Tab-separated table of C-alpha atoms in Angstrom:
chain	number	residue	atom	x	y	z
A	1122	MET	CA	46.533	21.648	54.304
A	1123	THR	CA	43.749	19.203	55.161
A	1124	ASP	CA	43.317	16.270	52.803
A	1125	ALA	CA	40.028	16.295	50.910
A	1126	LEU	CA	39.734	12.529	51.417
A	1127	GLU	CA	41.441	10.215	53.866
A	1128	LEU	CA	40.828	6.486	54.136
A	1129	ARG	CA	42.231	4.688	57.161
A	1130	ASP	CA	42.190	0.871	57.253
A	1131	LEU	CA	38.875	0.913	55.358
A	1132	THR	CA	37.072	-2.440	55.374
A	1133	VAL	CA	33.733	-3.216	53.733
A	1134	ASN	CA	31.710	-6.422	53.896
A	1135	VAL	CA	28.989	-7.483	51.485
A	1136	ALA	CA	26.708	-10.397	52.389
A	1137	GLY	CA	28.952	-11.136	55.336
A	1138	ARG	CA	32.226	-11.398	53.451
A	1139	PRO	CA	34.977	-8.804	53.071
A	1140	VAL	CA	35.183	-7.103	49.673
A	1141	LEU	CA	37.589	-4.332	50.740
A	1142	ARG	CA	40.305	-4.851	53.323
A	1143	GLY	CA	42.708	-2.435	54.960
A	1144	ILE	CA	42.454	0.414	52.444
A	1145	ASP	CA	44.695	3.406	53.249
A	1146	LEU	CA	44.638	6.358	50.858
A	1147	THR	CA	44.716	10.153	50.953
A	1148	VAL	CA	43.719	12.625	48.250
A	1149	ALA	CA	44.863	16.240	48.516
A	1150	PRO	CA	43.403	19.380	46.963
A	1151	GLY	CA	44.894	20.035	43.531
A	1152	GLU	CA	45.524	16.422	42.483
A	1153	ILE	CA	43.818	13.739	40.428
A	1154	VAL	CA	44.026	10.221	41.818
A	1155	GLY	CA	42.989	7.407	39.496
A	1156	ILE	CA	41.555	4.195	40.956
A	1157	LEU	CA	42.417	1.205	38.774
A	1158	GLY	CA	41.736	-2.495	38.920
A	1159	ALA	CA	40.229	-5.375	37.017
A	1160	ASN	CA	36.464	-5.833	36.920
A	1161	GLY	CA	35.232	-6.847	40.347
A	1162	SER	CA	38.318	-5.603	42.186
A	1163	GLY	CA	36.257	-3.245	44.380
A	1164	LYS	CA	36.642	0.165	42.732
A	1165	THR	CA	33.003	1.245	42.917
A	1166	THR	CA	32.573	-0.183	46.404
A	1167	MET	CA	35.629	1.771	47.519
A	1168	VAL	CA	34.459	5.158	46.274
A	1169	ARG	CA	30.925	4.596	47.588
A	1170	ALA	CA	32.236	3.632	51.010
A	1171	ALA	CA	34.560	6.639	51.002
A	1172	LEU	CA	31.531	8.902	50.516
A	1173	GLY	CA	29.426	7.214	53.171
A	1174	LEU	CA	27.185	5.470	50.614
A	1175	ALA	CA	28.117	1.961	51.763
A	1176	PRO	CA	28.425	0.768	55.376
A	1177	LEU	CA	31.885	0.207	56.807
A	1178	ALA	CA	32.865	-2.970	58.612
A	1179	GLY	CA	36.005	-1.308	59.925
A	1180	GLY	CA	38.297	1.668	59.543
A	1181	GLU	CA	37.315	5.212	58.716
A	1182	SER	CA	36.721	7.652	55.882
A	1183	ARG	CA	37.239	11.387	56.383
A	1184	LEU	CA	36.026	14.175	54.113
A	1185	GLY	CA	37.802	17.454	54.708
A	1186	GLY	CA	39.204	16.042	57.940
A	1187	ARG	CA	35.796	15.017	59.310
A	1188	PRO	CA	34.545	11.417	59.742
A	1189	VAL	CA	31.990	10.759	57.040
A	1190	GLN	CA	29.733	8.879	59.453
A	1191	ALA	CA	29.372	12.033	61.560
A	1192	LEU	CA	28.274	14.241	58.652
A	1193	SER	CA	24.708	15.124	57.760
A	1194	ASP	CA	23.628	14.699	54.149
A	1195	LEU	CA	23.934	18.461	53.598
A	1196	GLU	CA	27.395	18.620	55.167
A	1197	ARG	CA	28.553	15.694	53.044
A	1198	ALA	CA	27.186	17.333	49.896
A	1199	ASP	CA	29.155	20.491	50.712
A	1200	LEU	CA	32.372	18.470	50.919
A	1201	ALA	CA	32.054	16.005	48.035
A	1202	ALA	CA	30.159	15.409	44.796
A	1203	TYR	CA	29.688	12.023	43.132
A	1204	LEU	CA	29.224	10.988	39.504
A	1205	PRO	CA	28.101	7.328	39.485
A	1206	GLN	CA	28.564	4.882	36.633
A	1207	GLU	CA	24.831	4.719	35.955
A	1208	ARG	CA	23.871	7.174	33.198
A	1209	ARG	CA	20.189	6.394	32.885
A	1210	VAL	CA	17.912	9.418	33.249
A	1211	GLY	CA	14.230	8.792	33.925
A	1212	TRP	CA	12.784	11.988	32.491
A	1213	ASN	CA	13.472	13.683	29.187
A	1214	MET	CA	14.341	16.989	30.819
A	1215	PRO	CA	16.397	19.664	29.049
A	1216	ALA	CA	20.127	19.301	29.572
A	1217	TRP	CA	20.401	22.530	31.549
A	1218	ARG	CA	17.786	21.350	34.039
A	1219	ILE	CA	19.672	18.093	34.631
A	1220	ALA	CA	22.916	20.007	35.128
A	1221	ALA	CA	21.169	22.454	37.472
A	1222	LEU	CA	20.341	19.548	39.829
A	1223	GLY	CA	23.918	19.938	41.022
A	1224	ALA	CA	22.921	23.233	42.679
A	1225	PRO	CA	19.648	22.466	44.498
A	1226	HIS	CA	20.184	25.166	47.127
A	1227	ARG	CA	20.825	27.995	44.680
A	1228	THR	CA	18.193	30.353	43.391
A	1229	PRO	CA	16.621	29.214	40.103
A	1230	ILE	CA	18.340	32.023	38.193
A	1231	LEU	CA	21.773	31.218	39.633
A	1232	ALA	CA	21.305	27.456	39.206
A	1233	ARG	CA	20.478	27.978	35.526
A	1234	ALA	CA	23.504	30.221	35.051
A	1235	LEU	CA	25.788	27.664	36.699
A	1236	ALA	CA	24.274	24.891	34.585
A	1237	LEU	CA	24.777	26.778	31.336
A	1238	ALA	CA	28.380	27.568	32.269
A	1239	ALA	CA	29.062	23.898	33.050
A	1240	LEU	CA	27.456	22.767	29.793
A	1241	ALA	CA	29.719	25.188	27.942
A	1242	GLU	CA	32.675	23.719	29.846
A	1243	VAL	CA	31.832	20.233	28.568
A	1244	GLY	CA	31.121	21.501	25.038
A	1245	LEU	CA	27.337	21.147	25.056
A	1246	GLU	CA	26.161	24.744	25.256
A	1247	ALA	CA	24.336	24.317	21.925
A	1248	LEU	CA	22.291	21.434	23.365
A	1249	ALA	CA	21.215	23.128	26.597
A	1250	GLU	CA	17.515	22.930	25.705
A	1251	ARG	CA	17.605	19.413	24.239
A	1252	GLY	CA	16.045	16.575	26.210
A	1253	VAL	CA	18.696	14.273	27.620
A	1254	ARG	CA	16.909	11.149	26.397
A	1255	ASP	CA	17.137	12.511	22.872
A	1256	MET	CA	20.924	12.639	23.131
A	1257	SER	CA	23.592	10.072	22.377
A	1258	GLY	CA	25.079	8.144	25.277
A	1259	GLY	CA	28.261	10.207	25.098
A	1260	GLU	CA	26.365	13.491	25.148
A	1261	ARG	CA	24.289	12.338	28.107
A	1262	ALA	CA	27.477	11.389	29.936
A	1263	ARG	CA	28.789	14.927	29.478
A	1264	VAL	CA	25.522	16.422	30.772
A	1265	LEU	CA	25.919	14.356	33.929
A	1266	LEU	CA	29.533	15.486	34.193
A	1267	ALA	CA	28.236	19.063	33.988
A	1268	ARG	CA	25.934	18.297	36.921
A	1269	LEU	CA	28.991	17.180	38.901
A	1270	LEU	CA	30.852	20.388	38.025
A	1271	VAL	CA	27.909	22.606	39.006
A	1272	THR	CA	28.235	21.453	42.627
A	1273	GLY	CA	31.534	23.279	43.048
A	1274	ALA	CA	32.438	20.720	45.728
A	1275	PRO	CA	36.062	20.589	46.920
A	1276	LEU	CA	36.156	16.819	46.228
A	1277	LEU	CA	34.888	15.461	42.905
A	1278	VAL	CA	34.483	11.683	42.665
A	1279	ALA	CA	33.746	10.254	39.215
A	1280	ASP	CA	33.110	6.536	38.714
A	1281	GLU	CA	34.145	5.580	35.167
A	1282	PRO	CA	33.693	9.090	33.699
A	1283	ALA	CA	35.318	8.025	30.399
A	1284	ALA	CA	33.458	4.726	29.940
A	1285	GLY	CA	31.852	4.377	26.525
A	1286	LEU	CA	33.257	7.645	25.195
A	1287	ASP	CA	35.265	8.007	22.017
A	1288	PRO	CA	38.978	8.823	22.511
A	1289	ASP	CA	38.573	12.558	21.960
A	1290	ALA	CA	35.667	12.807	24.401
A	1291	ALA	CA	37.477	10.701	27.002
A	1292	LEU	CA	40.526	12.952	26.843
A	1293	ARG	CA	38.302	16.021	27.048
A	1294	VAL	CA	36.563	14.717	30.169
A	1295	MET	CA	39.889	14.160	31.890
A	1296	GLU	CA	41.160	17.578	30.766
A	1297	ILE	CA	38.080	19.138	32.381
A	1298	LEU	CA	38.755	17.284	35.614
A	1299	ARG	CA	42.408	18.357	35.382
A	1300	ALA	CA	41.301	21.990	35.100
A	1301	ARG	CA	39.196	21.597	38.236
A	1302	ALA	CA	42.169	20.105	40.066
A	1303	GLU	CA	44.375	22.987	38.958
A	1304	ALA	CA	41.712	25.329	40.356
A	1305	GLY	CA	42.081	23.631	43.745
A	1306	ALA	CA	39.649	20.705	43.778
A	1307	ALA	CA	40.642	17.161	44.669
A	1308	VAL	CA	39.581	14.626	42.034
A	1309	VAL	CA	39.131	10.869	42.290
A	1310	ALA	CA	38.276	8.919	39.133
A	1311	THR	CA	37.918	5.196	38.581
A	1312	LEU	CA	39.238	4.222	35.168
A	1313	HIS	CA	39.744	1.163	32.982
A	1314	ASP	CA	41.873	2.749	30.258
A	1315	LEU	CA	45.404	2.413	31.600
A	1316	THR	CA	46.983	4.766	29.061
A	1317	LEU	CA	44.353	7.426	29.780
A	1318	ALA	CA	45.123	7.008	33.474
A	1319	VAL	CA	48.890	7.407	33.154
A	1320	ARG	CA	48.490	10.485	30.952
A	1321	THR	CA	45.991	12.335	33.105
A	1322	CYS	CA	46.399	11.349	36.760
A	1323	ASP	CA	48.961	12.564	39.274
A	1324	ARG	CA	48.822	9.335	41.257
A	1325	LEU	CA	47.284	5.916	40.748
A	1326	ALA	CA	45.879	3.465	43.294
A	1327	VAL	CA	45.595	-0.122	42.052
A	1328	LEU	CA	43.095	-2.539	43.585
A	1329	GLN	CA	43.386	-6.303	43.370
A	1330	ALA	CA	40.712	-8.507	44.946
A	1331	GLY	CA	39.747	-5.816	47.434
A	1332	ARG	CA	43.230	-4.753	48.503
A	1333	LEU	CA	45.392	-1.840	47.431
A	1334	VAL	CA	48.489	-3.354	45.870
A	1335	ALA	CA	50.108	-0.130	44.621
A	1336	VAL	CA	49.803	3.616	45.208
A	1337	GLY	CA	52.116	6.135	43.602
A	1338	THR	CA	53.024	7.959	40.436
A	1339	PRO	CA	51.732	6.312	37.260
A	1340	GLU	CA	55.150	4.897	36.411
A	1341	THR	CA	55.650	3.348	39.851
A	1342	ALA	CA	52.073	2.206	40.455
A	1343	LEU	CA	51.901	0.442	37.073
A	1344	SER	CA	55.175	-1.396	37.323
A	1345	ALA	CA	55.695	-4.561	35.313
A	1346	GLU	CA	54.965	-6.581	38.451
A	1347	VAL	CA	51.650	-4.821	39.130
A	1348	LEU	CA	50.590	-5.065	35.483
A	1349	ALA	CA	51.243	-8.801	35.676
A	1350	SER	CA	49.540	-9.514	39.000
A	1351	ALA	CA	46.573	-7.107	38.906
A	1352	PHE	CA	45.762	-7.120	35.184
A	1353	GLY	CA	47.359	-10.231	33.723
A	1354	LEU	CA	49.496	-8.198	31.342
A	1355	GLU	CA	53.088	-8.327	30.195
A	1356	GLY	CA	54.283	-4.789	29.569
A	1357	GLU	CA	55.356	-1.445	30.948
A	1358	VAL	CA	54.705	2.292	30.915
A	1359	MET	CA	56.620	3.819	28.028
A	1360	ALA	CA	57.211	7.320	26.700
A	1361	SER	CA	55.750	8.357	23.348
A	1362	PRO	CA	55.571	11.653	21.423
A	1363	ALA	CA	51.947	12.048	22.600
A	1364	GLY	CA	52.743	11.216	26.218
A	1365	PRO	CA	53.161	8.036	28.287
A	1366	VAL	CA	51.424	4.872	27.119
A	1367	VAL	CA	50.958	1.416	28.592
A	1368	ALA	CA	52.441	-1.022	26.090
A	1369	ALA	CA	51.290	-4.492	27.081
A	1370	ARG	CA	49.940	-7.807	25.932
A	1371	ARG	CA	47.815	-10.401	27.669
A	1372	ARG	CA	49.535	-13.151	29.617
A	1373	ALA	CA	48.229	-16.471	28.321
A	1374	ASP	CA	48.692	-18.148	31.725
A	1375	TYR	CA	46.895	-15.455	33.741
A	1376	ARG	CA	43.985	-16.494	35.939
A	1377	ALA	CA	41.969	-13.629	37.383
A	1378	PRO	CA	41.372	-13.689	41.151
A	1379	PRO	CA	37.758	-14.067	42.362
A	1380	PRO	CA	35.881	-10.750	42.367
A	1381	ALA	CA	35.872	-8.590	45.469
A	1382	ARG	CA	32.190	-7.725	45.050
């Protein structure tokens, strides 16, 4: 089976200095890989470079086994869909029309049907006709998630999909992405909530100052050593009746490394 995403020795420079160095990572169909790291560690730069949205200084990114640099915009859109952090919407369009932007090559009737189905999937079917600028930030975030789902792409990349959401909504977002993975999609999500990550991701990749310092199952990737070095925390992944949690406290002597971006 071909990996949906493969990064080989990926290196990215910004303003002439390296912000990502030697990144190696694969993501297979059917799994969720969480990208973790402190602010400025390079998470957004990494996913943008993986999708061909940022120039590479070295290495390679492959989507569906094909070098991203060799793909046309249409070919890339067939292989991957991207949900950026930015949730601002310029026009107060109905939610279903925003979601339907994920299917620009479908007929209007089919695009609307796909949009309504995706809005139902994220629990917003009752707000399909409401303008997105009249919604709360959390509702708008779910409309944009619906747009991602409408694409039906084999690789879904979501940059901070749970940011700013209440706990129930954050869990729901990750459950939706889990359902897509179980249906065969590959999912990459950058996250800040460590407990949410260990509960919902199959594997975690931890960035520190532009380098991958751990890749593996949640329990192995968030070892006590990685929690200390990458996040400045004393703690560990522990079992609880509701699932694994990261039990940790801040290290008073921790000094964050300079940002990678």
